[in-house]
Tab-separated table of C-alpha atoms and ligand atoms in Angstrom:
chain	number	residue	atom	x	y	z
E	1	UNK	CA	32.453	-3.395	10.170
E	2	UNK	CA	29.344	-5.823	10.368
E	3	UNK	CA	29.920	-6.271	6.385
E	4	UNK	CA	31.868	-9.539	6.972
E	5	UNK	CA	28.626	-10.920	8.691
E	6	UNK	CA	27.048	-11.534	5.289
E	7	UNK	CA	29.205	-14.487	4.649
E	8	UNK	CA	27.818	-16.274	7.580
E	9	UNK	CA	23.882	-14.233	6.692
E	10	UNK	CA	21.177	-17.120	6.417
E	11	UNK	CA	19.558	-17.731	2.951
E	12	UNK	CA	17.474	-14.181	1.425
E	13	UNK	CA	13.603	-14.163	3.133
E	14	UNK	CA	10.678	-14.286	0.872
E	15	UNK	CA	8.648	-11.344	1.279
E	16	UNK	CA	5.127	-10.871	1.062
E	17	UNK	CA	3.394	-7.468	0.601
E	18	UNK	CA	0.568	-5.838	2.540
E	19	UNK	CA	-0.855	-3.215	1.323
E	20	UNK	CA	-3.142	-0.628	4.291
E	21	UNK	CA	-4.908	2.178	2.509
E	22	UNK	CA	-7.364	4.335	4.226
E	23	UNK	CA	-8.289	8.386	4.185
E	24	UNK	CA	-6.599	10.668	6.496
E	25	UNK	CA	-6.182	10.016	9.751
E	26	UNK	CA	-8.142	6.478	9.231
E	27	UNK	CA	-5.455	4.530	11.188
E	28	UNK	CA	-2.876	3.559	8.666
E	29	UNK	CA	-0.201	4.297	11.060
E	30	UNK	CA	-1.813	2.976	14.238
E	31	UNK	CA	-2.723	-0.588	12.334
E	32	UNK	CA	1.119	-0.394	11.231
E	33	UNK	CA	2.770	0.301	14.235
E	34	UNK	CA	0.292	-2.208	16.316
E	35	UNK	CA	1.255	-5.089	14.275
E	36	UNK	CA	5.318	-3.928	13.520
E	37	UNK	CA	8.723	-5.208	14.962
E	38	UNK	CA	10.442	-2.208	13.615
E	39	UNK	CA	10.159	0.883	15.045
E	40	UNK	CA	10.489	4.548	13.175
E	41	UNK	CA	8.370	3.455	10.362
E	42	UNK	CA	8.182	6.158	8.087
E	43	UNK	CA	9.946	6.019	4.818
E	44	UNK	CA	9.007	8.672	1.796
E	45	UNK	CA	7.919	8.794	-1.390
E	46	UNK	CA	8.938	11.899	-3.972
E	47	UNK	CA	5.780	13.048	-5.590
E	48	UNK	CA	5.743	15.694	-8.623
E	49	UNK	CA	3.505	17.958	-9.276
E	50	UNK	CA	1.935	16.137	-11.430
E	51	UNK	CA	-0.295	14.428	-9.010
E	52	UNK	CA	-0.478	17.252	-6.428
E	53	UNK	CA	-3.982	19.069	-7.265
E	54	UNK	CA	-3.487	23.007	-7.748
E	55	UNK	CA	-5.207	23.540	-4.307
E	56	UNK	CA	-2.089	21.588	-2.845
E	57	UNK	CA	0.424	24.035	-4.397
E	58	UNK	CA	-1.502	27.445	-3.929
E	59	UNK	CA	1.593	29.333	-2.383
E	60	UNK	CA	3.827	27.327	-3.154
E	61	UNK	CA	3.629	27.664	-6.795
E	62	UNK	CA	7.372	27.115	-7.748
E	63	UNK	CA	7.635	24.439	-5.575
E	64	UNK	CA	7.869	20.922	-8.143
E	65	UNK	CA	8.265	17.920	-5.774
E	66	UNK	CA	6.615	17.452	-2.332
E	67	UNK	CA	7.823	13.979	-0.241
E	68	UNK	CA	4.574	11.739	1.117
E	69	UNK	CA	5.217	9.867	4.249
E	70	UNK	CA	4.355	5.772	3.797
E	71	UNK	CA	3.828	3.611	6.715
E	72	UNK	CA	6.302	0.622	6.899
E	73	UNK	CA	6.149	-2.098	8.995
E	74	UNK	CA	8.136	-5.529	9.058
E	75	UNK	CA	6.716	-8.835	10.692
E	76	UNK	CA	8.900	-11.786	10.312
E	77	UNK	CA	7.256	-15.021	10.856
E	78	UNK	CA	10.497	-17.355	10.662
E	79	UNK	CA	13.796	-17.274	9.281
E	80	UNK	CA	12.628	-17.174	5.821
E	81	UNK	CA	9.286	-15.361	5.601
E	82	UNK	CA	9.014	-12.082	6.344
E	83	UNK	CA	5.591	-9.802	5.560
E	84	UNK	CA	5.808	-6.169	5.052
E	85	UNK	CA	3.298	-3.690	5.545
E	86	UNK	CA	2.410	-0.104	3.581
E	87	UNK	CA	0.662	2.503	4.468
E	88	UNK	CA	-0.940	4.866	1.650
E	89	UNK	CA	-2.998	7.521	1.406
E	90	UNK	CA	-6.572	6.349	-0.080
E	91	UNK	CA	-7.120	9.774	-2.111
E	92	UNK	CA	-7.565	9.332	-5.804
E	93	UNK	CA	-4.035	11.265	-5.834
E	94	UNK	CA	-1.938	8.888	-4.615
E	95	UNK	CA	-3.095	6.691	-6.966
E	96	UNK	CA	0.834	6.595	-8.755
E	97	UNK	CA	1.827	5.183	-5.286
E	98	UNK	CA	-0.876	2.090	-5.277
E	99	UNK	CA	0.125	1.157	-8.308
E	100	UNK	CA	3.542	0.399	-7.347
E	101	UNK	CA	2.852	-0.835	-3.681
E	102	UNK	CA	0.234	-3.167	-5.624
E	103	UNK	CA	2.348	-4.783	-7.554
E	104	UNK	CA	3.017	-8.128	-6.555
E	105	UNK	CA	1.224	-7.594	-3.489
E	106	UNK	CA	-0.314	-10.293	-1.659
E	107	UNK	CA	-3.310	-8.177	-1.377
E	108	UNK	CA	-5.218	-5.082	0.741
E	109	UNK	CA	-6.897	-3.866	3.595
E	110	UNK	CA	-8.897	-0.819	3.379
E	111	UNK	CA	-9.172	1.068	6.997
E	112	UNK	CA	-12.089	2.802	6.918
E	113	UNK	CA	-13.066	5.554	9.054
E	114	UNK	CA	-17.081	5.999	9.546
E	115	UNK	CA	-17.366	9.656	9.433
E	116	UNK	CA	-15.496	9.740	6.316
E	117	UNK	CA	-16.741	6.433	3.849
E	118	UNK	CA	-16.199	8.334	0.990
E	119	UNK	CA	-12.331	8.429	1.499
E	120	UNK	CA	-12.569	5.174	0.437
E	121	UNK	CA	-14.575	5.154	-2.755
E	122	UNK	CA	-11.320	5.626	-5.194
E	123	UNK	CA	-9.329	3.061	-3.196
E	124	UNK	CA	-11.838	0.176	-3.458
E	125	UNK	CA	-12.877	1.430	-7.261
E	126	UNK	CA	-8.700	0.533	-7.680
E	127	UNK	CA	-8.364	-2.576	-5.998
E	128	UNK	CA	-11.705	-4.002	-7.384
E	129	UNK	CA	-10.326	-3.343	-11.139
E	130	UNK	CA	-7.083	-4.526	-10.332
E	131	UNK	CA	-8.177	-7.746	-8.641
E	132	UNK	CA	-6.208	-7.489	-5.600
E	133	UNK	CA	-8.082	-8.892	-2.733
E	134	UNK	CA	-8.742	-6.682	-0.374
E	135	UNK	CA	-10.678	-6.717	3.181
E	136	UNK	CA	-12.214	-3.545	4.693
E	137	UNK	CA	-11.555	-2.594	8.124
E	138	UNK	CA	-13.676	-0.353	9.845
E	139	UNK	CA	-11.923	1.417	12.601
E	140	UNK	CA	-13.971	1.882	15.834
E	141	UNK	CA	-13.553	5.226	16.967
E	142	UNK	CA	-14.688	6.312	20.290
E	143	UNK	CA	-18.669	6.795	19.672
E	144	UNK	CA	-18.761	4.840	16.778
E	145	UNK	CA	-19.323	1.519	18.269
E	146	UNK	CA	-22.712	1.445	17.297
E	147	UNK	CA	-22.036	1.468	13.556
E	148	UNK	CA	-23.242	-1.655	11.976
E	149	UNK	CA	-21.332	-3.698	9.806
E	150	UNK	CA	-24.059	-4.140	7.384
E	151	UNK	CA	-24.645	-0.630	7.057
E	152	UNK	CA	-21.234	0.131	6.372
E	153	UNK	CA	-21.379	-2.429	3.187
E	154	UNK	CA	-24.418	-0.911	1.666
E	155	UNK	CA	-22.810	2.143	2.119
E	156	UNK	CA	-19.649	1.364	0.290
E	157	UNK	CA	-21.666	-0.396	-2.219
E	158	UNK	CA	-19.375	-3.436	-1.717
E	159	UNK	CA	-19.798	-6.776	-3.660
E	160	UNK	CA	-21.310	-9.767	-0.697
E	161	UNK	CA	-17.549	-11.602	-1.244
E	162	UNK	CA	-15.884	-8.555	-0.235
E	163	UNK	CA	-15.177	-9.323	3.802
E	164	UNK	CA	-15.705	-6.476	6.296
E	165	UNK	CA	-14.969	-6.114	9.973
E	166	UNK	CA	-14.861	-4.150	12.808
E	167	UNK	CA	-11.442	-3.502	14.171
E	168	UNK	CA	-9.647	-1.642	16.685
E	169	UNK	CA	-6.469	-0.651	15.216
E	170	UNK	CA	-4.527	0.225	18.523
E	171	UNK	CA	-4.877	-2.811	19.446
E	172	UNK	CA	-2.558	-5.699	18.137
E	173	UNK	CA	-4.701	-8.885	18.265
E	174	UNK	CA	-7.349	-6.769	16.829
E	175	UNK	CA	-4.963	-5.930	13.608
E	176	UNK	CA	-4.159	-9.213	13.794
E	177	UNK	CA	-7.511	-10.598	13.044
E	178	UNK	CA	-7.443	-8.165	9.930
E	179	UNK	CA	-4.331	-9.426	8.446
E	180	UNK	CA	-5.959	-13.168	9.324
E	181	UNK	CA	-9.101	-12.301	7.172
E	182	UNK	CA	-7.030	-10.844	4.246
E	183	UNK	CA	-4.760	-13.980	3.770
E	184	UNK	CA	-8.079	-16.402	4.640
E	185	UNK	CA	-9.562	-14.294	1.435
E	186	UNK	CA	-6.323	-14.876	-0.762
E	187	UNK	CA	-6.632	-18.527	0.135
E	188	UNK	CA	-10.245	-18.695	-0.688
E	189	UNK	CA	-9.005	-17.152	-3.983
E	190	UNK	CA	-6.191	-19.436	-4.472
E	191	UNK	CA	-8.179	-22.816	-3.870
E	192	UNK	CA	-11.368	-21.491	-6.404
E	193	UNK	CA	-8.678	-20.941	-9.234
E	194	UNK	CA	-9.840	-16.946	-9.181
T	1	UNK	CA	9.989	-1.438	-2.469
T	2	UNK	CA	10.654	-4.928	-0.952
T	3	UNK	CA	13.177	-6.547	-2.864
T	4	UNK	CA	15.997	-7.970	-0.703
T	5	UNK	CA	19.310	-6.477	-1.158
T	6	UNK	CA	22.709	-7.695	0.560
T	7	UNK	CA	26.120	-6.474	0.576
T	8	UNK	CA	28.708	-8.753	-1.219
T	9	UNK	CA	31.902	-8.684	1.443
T	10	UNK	CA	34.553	-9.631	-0.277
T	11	UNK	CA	34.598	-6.231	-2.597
T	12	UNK	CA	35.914	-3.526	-0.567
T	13	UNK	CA	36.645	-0.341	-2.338
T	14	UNK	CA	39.534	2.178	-0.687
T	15	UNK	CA	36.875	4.967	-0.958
T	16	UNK	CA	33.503	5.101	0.186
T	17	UNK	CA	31.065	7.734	0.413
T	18	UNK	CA	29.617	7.791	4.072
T	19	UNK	CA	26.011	7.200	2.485
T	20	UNK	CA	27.341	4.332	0.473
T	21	UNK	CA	29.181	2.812	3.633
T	22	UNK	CA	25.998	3.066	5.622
T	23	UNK	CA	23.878	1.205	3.203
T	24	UNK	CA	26.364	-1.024	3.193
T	25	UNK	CA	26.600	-1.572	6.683
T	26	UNK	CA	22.841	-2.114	7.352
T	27	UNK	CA	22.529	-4.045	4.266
T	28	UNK	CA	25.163	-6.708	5.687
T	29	UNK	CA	21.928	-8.993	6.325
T	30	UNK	CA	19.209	-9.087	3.975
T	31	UNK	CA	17.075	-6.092	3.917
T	32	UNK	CA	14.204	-4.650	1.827
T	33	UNK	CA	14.972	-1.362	-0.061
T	34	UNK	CA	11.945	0.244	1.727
T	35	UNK	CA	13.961	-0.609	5.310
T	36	UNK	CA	17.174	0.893	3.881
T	37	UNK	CA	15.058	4.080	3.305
T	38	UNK	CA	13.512	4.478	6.549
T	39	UNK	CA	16.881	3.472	8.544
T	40	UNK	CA	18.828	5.694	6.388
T	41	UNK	CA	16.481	8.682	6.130
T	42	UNK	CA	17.277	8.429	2.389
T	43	UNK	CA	14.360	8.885	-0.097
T	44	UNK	CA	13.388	5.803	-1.782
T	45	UNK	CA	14.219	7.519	-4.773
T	46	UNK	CA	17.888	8.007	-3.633
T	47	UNK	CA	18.370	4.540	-2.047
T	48	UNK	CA	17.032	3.377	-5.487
T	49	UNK	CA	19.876	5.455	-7.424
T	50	UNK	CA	22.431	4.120	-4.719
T	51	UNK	CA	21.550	0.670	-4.614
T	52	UNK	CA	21.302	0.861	-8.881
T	53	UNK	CA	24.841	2.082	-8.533
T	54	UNK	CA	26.170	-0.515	-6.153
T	55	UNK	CA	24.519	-3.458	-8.382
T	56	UNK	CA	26.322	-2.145	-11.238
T	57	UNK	CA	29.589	-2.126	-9.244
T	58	UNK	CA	28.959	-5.924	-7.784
T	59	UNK	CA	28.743	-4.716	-4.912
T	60	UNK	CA	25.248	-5.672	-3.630
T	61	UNK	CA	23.498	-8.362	-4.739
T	62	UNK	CA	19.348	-8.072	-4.795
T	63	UNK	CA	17.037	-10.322	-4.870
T	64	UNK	CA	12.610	-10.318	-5.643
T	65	UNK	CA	11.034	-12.952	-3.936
T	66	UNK	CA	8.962	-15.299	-5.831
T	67	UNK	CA	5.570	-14.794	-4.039
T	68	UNK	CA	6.080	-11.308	-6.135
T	69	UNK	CA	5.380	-12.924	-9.642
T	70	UNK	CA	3.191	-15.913	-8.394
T	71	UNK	CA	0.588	-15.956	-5.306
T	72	UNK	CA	2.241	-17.958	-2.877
T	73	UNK	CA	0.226	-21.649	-2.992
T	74	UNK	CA	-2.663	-22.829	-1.093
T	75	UNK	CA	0.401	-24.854	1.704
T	76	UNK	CA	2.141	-21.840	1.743
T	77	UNK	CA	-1.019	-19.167	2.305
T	78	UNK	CA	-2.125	-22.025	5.354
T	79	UNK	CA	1.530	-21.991	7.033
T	80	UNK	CA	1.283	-18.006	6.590
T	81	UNK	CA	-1.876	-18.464	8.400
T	82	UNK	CA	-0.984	-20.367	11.430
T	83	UNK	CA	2.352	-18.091	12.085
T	84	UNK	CA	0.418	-14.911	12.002
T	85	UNK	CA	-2.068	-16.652	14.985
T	86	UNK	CA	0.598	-17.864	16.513
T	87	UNK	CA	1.792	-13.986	16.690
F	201	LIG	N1	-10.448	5.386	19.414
F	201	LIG	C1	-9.646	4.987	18.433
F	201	LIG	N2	-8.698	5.841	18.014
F	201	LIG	C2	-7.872	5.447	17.017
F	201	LIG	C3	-8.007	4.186	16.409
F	201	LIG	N3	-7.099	4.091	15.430
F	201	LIG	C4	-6.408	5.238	15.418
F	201	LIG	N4	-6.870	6.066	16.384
F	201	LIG	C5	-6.389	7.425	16.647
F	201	LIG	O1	-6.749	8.216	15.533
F	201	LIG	C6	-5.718	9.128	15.191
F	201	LIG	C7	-5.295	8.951	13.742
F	201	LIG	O2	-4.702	7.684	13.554
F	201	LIG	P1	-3.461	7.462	12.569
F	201	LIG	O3	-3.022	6.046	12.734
F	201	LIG	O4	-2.443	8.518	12.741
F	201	LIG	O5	-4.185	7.640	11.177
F	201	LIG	P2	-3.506	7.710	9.743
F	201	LIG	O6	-4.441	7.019	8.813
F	201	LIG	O7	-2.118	7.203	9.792
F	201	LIG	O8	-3.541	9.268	9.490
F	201	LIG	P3	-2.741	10.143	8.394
F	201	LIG	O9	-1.397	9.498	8.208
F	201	LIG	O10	-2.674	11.504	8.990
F	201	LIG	O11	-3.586	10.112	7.177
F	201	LIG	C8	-4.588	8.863	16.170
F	201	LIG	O12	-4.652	9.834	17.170
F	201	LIG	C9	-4.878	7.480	16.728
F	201	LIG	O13	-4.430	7.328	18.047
F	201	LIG	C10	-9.029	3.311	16.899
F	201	LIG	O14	-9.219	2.194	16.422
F	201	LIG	N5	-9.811	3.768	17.901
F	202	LIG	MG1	-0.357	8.196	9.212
């Protein structure tokens, strides 16, 4: 058995904590995966019925507990840092789950999807009241390309400190960049006292 | 979700449930509770109950990292920065 290796097993990483939130099918998993070491990222979360709506359980009436799927992801930048990413759903439901992936998170990144803004109403509304600094991320889907960034903020009503980009979330150096502009925002944050 | 956990080695018990030898087996190096869940296939909520079991035993040690209760500082955030470029 490997168990004997943790005798010789270097000193316990710090962690930091990346939260990705976006609406369905906004590119949580794609942003995850691009930027991951780990494969088979999925891990899941019990949810009651409490925070399924009724048109979730129509049919299924005596069923109590569903399982949600999160996004993982693992980057480890040296022997003693390593960052970890989750995925959540952005609905107003899942709201139980942010609260716990928020805690003690290093902050957010809000993929959002241009045919659907308003996925991502309840998510900012939560970050913005929590304080967590968050970036949005607007994922470039095919025929979207001509979106413009400004038009996207006025959209999602978002305060001028609030950074935005453009992103490709298939693409690694482009989810890169996003991660980049979240922890240049928590250092912004740090350095002002905020 | 990504507090560390790691197996202590010394305690071996005669009997262990095959769910219970597993986490101990990928838990032999540091790993988050989230990782146990998705290597496992165990729902958080049962790695949770596990783990909460093995701690009580002394059987795992786990551990929060700092930058959980306190922002990591501005030297920190910077070095952060230049290792996710350097990606
Ligand atoms: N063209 C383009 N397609 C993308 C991009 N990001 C994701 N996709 C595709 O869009 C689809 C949905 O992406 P996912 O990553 O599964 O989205 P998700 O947010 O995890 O979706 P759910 O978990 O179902 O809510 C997939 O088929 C991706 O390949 C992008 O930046 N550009
Ligand atoms: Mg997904």
């Amino acid at each position: 058995m490997g168990r004997m290796a943790a005798e010789v097993a270097g000193p316990v990483p710090d962690t930091l904590k990346i939260v990705v939130a976006g609406g369905f099918g906004a590119g949580k998993t794609t942003l995850v995966s691009a930027l991951s070491e780990v494969e088979s990222l999925h891990t899941e979360e019990v949810m009651t019925t409490e925070s399924v709506g009724l048109d979730d359980l129509a049919g299924v009436e005596d069923k109590t507990t569903t399982t949600v799927a999160l996004d993982f992801g693992r980057i480890t930048l040296d022997e003693s840092t390593v960052v970890y990413l989750f995925g959540t759903p952005g609905q107003r439901r899942f709201s139980y789950m942010w609260e716990e992936l928020t805690r003690g998170a290093l902050g957010a990144v809000v993929l959002a999807d241009t045919r659907r803004l308003t996925d991502s109403f309840d998510v900012i509304d939560f970050f913005e009241e929590r304080r967590v600094p968050f970036v949005v991320a607007v994922n470039c889907f095919d025929g979207q390309r001509t979106h413009r960034a400004d038009d996207v903020r006025v959209a999602l009503d978002l305060e001028d400190p609030v950074p935005l980009l453009l992103c490709d979330a298939r693409s690694r150096q482009s989810a890169k960049e996003v991660v980049v502009e979240l922890v240049e925002l928590v250092l912004r944050w740090e350095l002002s006292g905020a | 979700m990504t507090t560390q956990v790691v197996a202590v080695p010394a305690v071996r018990a005669p009997e262990v449930d095959p769910e219970v030898e597993l986490i101990l087996s990928l838990c032999a190096r540091p790993l988050s509770v989230a990782e146990v869940s998705s290597r496992t296939g165990f729902a958080l909520g049962v790695v949770r109950i596990l783990l909460a079991d093995l701690v009580d035993q002394g059987r795992v040690v786990v551990r929060t990292s700092d930058w959980e209760r306190a922002r990591p500082d501005a030297a920190t955030l910077r070095s952060v920065l230049e290792r996710i470029r350097e990606l």
